[in-house]
Amino acid sequence: MTSVLIAGGASGIGAATAARLRATGADVHVADINPAGAAEVVRAQAHHPGSGTAGYCDLSTADGPGQAVAEALDAHGRLDAVVFCAGLLVETELPGFTVAEWDRTMALNLRAPFLMAQAAAPALAASPHGRVVLTGSTAAFRGGGGSFAYAASKGGLVALTRSLAVAMGPDGTCVTCVCPGWIDTPFNDPYWQRVGGREGALDALRSRIPLGEQGRPEDVADVIAFLVSPGSRYLTGQAVVVDGGLLAS
């Protein structure tokens, strides 16, 4: 049975991934700054095989990622995979974008995944199929008029994935980055607010996506489930785009 730590699993893609992995029988620990939401995700999947635990963790702090790893190990006795889904999206026009917004974004979106992989490395090396899956974005490959720190952090995450893959590969750990496009979750609310509202912009967005619609969190969770599975044993250092064809258009 696989033991997985999901960082930022109280909602959106993280919650969908927790549900998907619990359904396969995995033991899952959900670490989130929203402990009530994390606990509800675990409770809702109690009918599945495997066990679920949840804990409070501020992943944007220097100690938070290591704390989450330690709690996952305490809860389940081992760690086979880390899935980092936590993230921050700040949407501010260029003249008003602040240093504080930049630093908050980088602390959670880029520093925290590195610290979590670093803390988890020994446990993952002891697993027969150690996995790290980071959550990037198509923002790593295309610009956005107000998401400066977000886009920069996700571009950095793709580069970090490659470096971690090189460092952790000799121990048998595969490191990948899943890069969602437009997934219909409240995470995108700052963008809708910046452009004047969801309804006015949604039709234009859909017209740019070859499959004609936003994705669902489950669309990304299904890909993550493969990336943490033994079947992905020869896939590492790669960014896997899940965007309905947006980048191809």
Short mmCIF file of C-alpha atoms in Angstrom, two decimals:
data_model
loop_
_atom_site.label_atom_id
_atom_site.label_comp_id
_atom_site.label_asym_id
_atom_site.label_seq_id
_atom_site.Cartn_x
_atom_site.Cartn_y
_atom_site.Cartn_z
CA MET A 1 0.00 0.00 0.00
CA THR A 2 1.35 3.44 -0.97
CA SER A 3 1.78 6.23 1.59
CA VAL A 4 1.39 9.75 0.18
CA LEU A 5 1.77 13.23 1.64
CA ILE A 6 -0.42 15.81 -0.09
CA ALA A 7 0.59 19.38 0.71
CA GLY A 8 -2.29 21.76 0.20
CA GLY A 9 -4.96 19.10 0.00
CA ALA A 10 -7.93 20.83 1.63
CA SER A 11 -9.47 21.98 -1.66
CA GLY A 12 -9.18 21.99 -5.44
CA ILE A 13 -6.64 19.74 -7.13
CA GLY A 14 -5.17 18.62 -3.82
CA ALA A 15 -8.53 17.44 -2.49
CA ALA A 16 -9.33 15.67 -5.76
CA THR A 17 -5.94 13.96 -5.63
CA ALA A 18 -6.54 12.82 -2.07
CA ALA A 19 -9.86 11.30 -3.12
CA ARG A 20 -8.35 9.63 -6.18
CA LEU A 21 -5.48 8.08 -4.23
CA ARG A 22 -7.64 6.97 -1.31
CA ALA A 23 -9.87 5.18 -3.82
CA THR A 24 -6.86 3.14 -4.95
CA GLY A 25 -6.11 2.11 -1.37
CA ALA A 26 -3.33 4.56 -0.60
CA ASP A 27 -2.65 5.92 2.87
CA VAL A 28 -2.87 9.70 2.60
CA HIS A 29 -1.80 12.52 4.91
CA VAL A 30 -3.23 15.93 4.02
CA ALA A 31 -1.22 18.92 5.26
CA ASP A 32 -2.87 22.30 4.90
CA ILE A 33 -3.14 25.73 6.50
CA ASN A 34 -6.89 25.02 6.66
CA PRO A 35 -7.09 22.13 9.15
CA ALA A 36 -10.88 21.95 9.12
CA GLY A 37 -10.92 21.63 5.33
CA ALA A 38 -8.16 19.02 5.41
CA ALA A 39 -10.02 17.00 8.03
CA GLU A 40 -13.22 17.16 5.96
CA VAL A 41 -11.39 15.84 2.90
CA VAL A 42 -10.15 12.89 4.97
CA ARG A 43 -13.58 12.28 6.52
CA ALA A 44 -15.33 12.32 3.14
CA GLN A 45 -13.08 9.50 1.91
CA ALA A 46 -13.37 7.31 5.01
CA HIS A 47 -15.29 4.65 3.05
CA HIS A 48 -12.25 3.95 0.88
CA PRO A 49 -9.51 1.46 1.75
CA GLY A 50 -6.31 2.84 3.17
CA SER A 51 -6.13 5.35 5.97
CA GLY A 52 -6.37 9.12 5.96
CA THR A 53 -4.95 11.70 8.33
CA ALA A 54 -4.83 15.49 8.32
CA GLY A 55 -2.83 18.19 10.03
CA TYR A 56 -2.34 21.94 10.19
CA CYS A 57 0.77 23.23 8.46
CA ASP A 58 1.86 26.66 7.25
CA LEU A 59 3.94 25.58 4.30
CA SER A 60 5.12 29.13 3.60
CA THR A 61 7.32 29.06 6.71
CA ALA A 62 10.86 27.70 6.72
CA ASP A 63 9.90 24.89 9.10
CA GLY A 64 6.48 24.05 7.71
CA PRO A 65 7.43 21.63 4.91
CA GLY A 66 9.68 19.58 7.19
CA GLN A 67 6.93 19.51 9.81
CA ALA A 68 4.48 18.10 7.25
CA VAL A 69 6.93 15.37 6.26
CA ALA A 70 7.53 14.41 9.90
CA GLU A 71 3.79 14.25 10.61
CA ALA A 72 3.15 12.08 7.55
CA LEU A 73 5.88 9.67 8.65
CA ASP A 74 4.51 9.58 12.18
CA ALA A 75 1.01 8.91 10.88
CA HIS A 76 1.78 6.12 8.42
CA GLY A 77 5.27 4.87 9.23
CA ARG A 78 6.75 5.43 5.81
CA LEU A 79 6.54 7.78 2.83
CA ASP A 80 6.40 6.73 -0.80
CA ALA A 81 5.30 9.95 -2.48
CA VAL A 82 5.01 13.68 -1.94
CA VAL A 83 2.46 15.68 -3.93
CA PHE A 84 2.79 19.45 -3.54
CA CYS A 85 -0.46 21.22 -4.47
CA ALA A 86 -0.34 24.31 -2.25
CA GLY A 87 -0.09 27.62 -4.07
CA LEU A 88 -0.74 31.34 -4.02
CA LEU A 89 -2.02 33.45 -6.92
CA VAL A 90 -1.65 37.22 -6.60
CA GLU A 91 -3.11 39.28 -9.46
CA THR A 92 -1.98 42.92 -9.35
CA GLU A 93 -1.21 45.32 -12.17
CA LEU A 94 2.48 46.11 -12.67
CA PRO A 95 2.64 49.57 -11.00
CA GLY A 96 1.07 48.27 -7.81
CA PHE A 97 2.77 44.89 -7.42
CA THR A 98 4.59 44.91 -4.07
CA VAL A 99 7.70 43.26 -2.69
CA ALA A 100 5.56 41.66 0.01
CA GLU A 101 3.31 40.04 -2.62
CA TRP A 102 6.37 38.78 -4.48
CA ASP A 103 7.99 37.33 -1.35
CA ARG A 104 4.78 35.65 -0.09
CA THR A 105 4.29 33.99 -3.46
CA MET A 106 7.86 32.74 -3.74
CA ALA A 107 7.88 31.40 -0.18
CA LEU A 108 4.90 29.14 -0.81
CA ASN A 109 5.12 28.39 -4.53
CA LEU A 110 8.86 27.79 -4.92
CA ARG A 111 10.75 27.62 -1.63
CA ALA A 112 8.28 25.29 0.10
CA PRO A 113 8.36 22.57 -2.61
CA PHE A 114 12.15 22.54 -2.45
CA LEU A 115 12.19 22.29 1.34
CA MET A 116 9.60 19.51 1.29
CA ALA A 117 11.53 17.46 -1.27
CA GLN A 118 14.71 18.00 0.72
CA ALA A 119 13.06 16.85 3.96
CA ALA A 120 11.36 13.86 2.33
CA ALA A 121 14.39 12.65 0.36
CA PRO A 122 15.65 10.04 2.88
CA ALA A 123 12.22 8.45 3.31
CA LEU A 124 11.58 8.44 -0.45
CA ALA A 125 14.97 6.84 -1.08
CA ALA A 126 13.94 4.00 1.23
CA SER A 127 10.75 3.41 -0.78
CA PRO A 128 10.70 0.94 -3.67
CA HIS A 129 9.08 3.65 -5.80
CA GLY A 130 9.77 7.10 -4.35
CA ARG A 131 7.96 9.93 -6.08
CA VAL A 132 7.80 13.73 -5.90
CA VAL A 133 5.06 15.45 -7.89
CA LEU A 134 5.06 19.24 -7.90
CA THR A 135 2.15 21.32 -9.19
CA GLY A 136 3.22 23.92 -11.71
CA SER A 137 1.06 25.77 -14.23
CA THR A 138 0.89 26.71 -17.89
CA ALA A 139 1.84 30.14 -16.50
CA ALA A 140 5.39 28.76 -16.55
CA PHE A 141 5.26 28.87 -20.35
CA ARG A 142 3.07 31.89 -21.15
CA GLY A 143 2.67 35.39 -19.78
CA GLY A 144 -0.05 36.94 -17.65
CA GLY A 145 -0.62 40.65 -17.21
CA GLY A 146 -0.88 40.63 -13.41
CA SER A 147 0.54 37.29 -12.24
CA PHE A 148 4.21 38.26 -12.20
CA ALA A 149 5.34 36.37 -9.11
CA TYR A 150 3.04 33.44 -9.83
CA ALA A 151 4.39 32.95 -13.36
CA ALA A 152 7.99 33.37 -12.19
CA SER A 153 7.50 30.87 -9.37
CA LYS A 154 5.96 28.28 -11.68
CA GLY A 155 8.74 28.73 -14.22
CA GLY A 156 11.20 28.21 -11.40
CA LEU A 157 9.30 25.10 -10.32
CA VAL A 158 9.80 23.50 -13.75
CA ALA A 159 13.54 24.16 -13.48
CA LEU A 160 13.56 22.90 -9.89
CA THR A 161 11.89 19.68 -11.07
CA ARG A 162 14.81 18.99 -13.39
CA SER A 163 17.42 19.65 -10.71
CA LEU A 164 15.63 17.51 -8.13
CA ALA A 165 15.30 14.71 -10.67
CA VAL A 166 19.06 14.73 -11.20
CA ALA A 167 19.80 14.85 -7.46
CA MET A 168 17.25 12.23 -6.37
CA GLY A 169 17.42 9.88 -9.36
CA PRO A 170 20.40 7.86 -8.10
CA ASP A 171 18.29 6.89 -5.07
CA GLY A 172 15.44 5.74 -7.33
CA THR A 173 13.14 8.71 -6.73
CA CYS A 174 11.29 10.14 -9.74
CA VAL A 175 10.45 13.85 -9.73
CA THR A 176 7.86 15.36 -12.05
CA CYS A 177 5.82 18.53 -12.36
CA VAL A 178 2.19 18.55 -13.49
CA CYS A 179 1.26 21.85 -15.16
CA PRO A 180 -2.49 22.49 -15.25
CA GLY A 181 -4.10 25.01 -17.53
CA TRP A 182 -7.47 26.51 -16.64
CA ILE A 183 -8.97 24.28 -13.98
CA ASP A 184 -12.35 25.41 -12.63
CA THR A 185 -11.62 26.08 -8.94
CA PRO A 186 -11.85 29.12 -6.64
CA PHE A 187 -8.05 29.40 -6.91
CA ASN A 188 -8.62 31.48 -10.07
CA ASP A 189 -10.82 34.05 -8.34
CA PRO A 190 -8.03 36.70 -8.12
CA TYR A 191 -7.74 36.58 -11.92
CA TRP A 192 -11.48 36.95 -12.47
CA GLN A 193 -11.53 39.90 -10.11
CA ARG A 194 -8.64 41.62 -11.91
CA VAL A 195 -10.25 41.30 -15.34
CA GLY A 196 -13.65 42.54 -14.22
CA GLY A 197 -15.54 39.37 -13.48
CA ARG A 198 -15.78 35.72 -14.48
CA GLU A 199 -18.85 35.93 -16.70
CA GLY A 200 -17.43 38.59 -18.97
CA ALA A 201 -14.16 36.74 -19.56
CA LEU A 202 -15.21 33.10 -19.55
CA ASP A 203 -16.43 32.88 -23.15
CA ALA A 204 -13.20 34.42 -24.43
CA LEU A 205 -11.20 31.95 -22.37
CA ARG A 206 -13.13 28.94 -23.65
CA SER A 207 -12.59 30.07 -27.23
CA ARG A 208 -8.82 29.77 -26.71
CA ILE A 209 -8.99 26.18 -25.42
CA PRO A 210 -9.21 23.56 -28.20
CA LEU A 211 -11.35 21.25 -26.03
CA GLY A 212 -13.67 24.19 -25.41
CA GLU A 213 -13.94 24.14 -21.63
CA GLN A 214 -12.08 24.51 -18.37
CA GLY A 215 -10.78 21.34 -16.81
CA ARG A 216 -11.94 19.79 -13.55
CA PRO A 217 -9.68 19.07 -10.56
CA GLU A 218 -10.23 15.37 -11.22
CA ASP A 219 -8.60 15.75 -14.66
CA VAL A 220 -5.34 16.70 -12.97
CA ALA A 221 -5.75 14.23 -10.10
CA ASP A 222 -5.91 11.35 -12.58
CA VAL A 223 -2.56 12.39 -14.05
CA ILE A 224 -1.00 12.79 -10.61
CA ALA A 225 -2.24 9.31 -9.67
CA PHE A 226 -0.26 7.91 -12.59
CA LEU A 227 2.83 9.96 -11.73
CA VAL A 228 2.95 8.56 -8.18
CA SER A 229 2.32 5.00 -9.35
CA PRO A 230 4.93 2.31 -10.08
CA GLY A 231 3.95 2.63 -13.73
CA SER A 232 5.81 5.95 -14.00
CA ARG A 233 9.15 4.33 -13.07
CA TYR A 234 11.01 5.71 -16.11
CA LEU A 235 9.49 9.18 -16.13
CA THR A 236 11.40 11.89 -14.28
CA GLY A 237 12.52 15.48 -14.72
CA GLN A 238 9.51 16.30 -16.90
CA ALA A 239 6.71 18.87 -16.87
CA VAL A 240 3.42 17.25 -17.86
CA VAL A 241 0.92 19.79 -19.21
CA VAL A 242 -2.81 19.21 -18.58
CA ASP A 243 -4.54 22.12 -20.33
CA GLY A 244 -7.12 20.94 -22.86
CA GLY A 245 -4.74 22.01 -25.64
CA LEU A 246 -4.36 25.65 -24.57
CA LEU A 247 -0.60 25.85 -25.14
CA ALA A 248 -0.99 24.18 -28.52
CA SER A 249 -3.43 26.80 -29.80
#
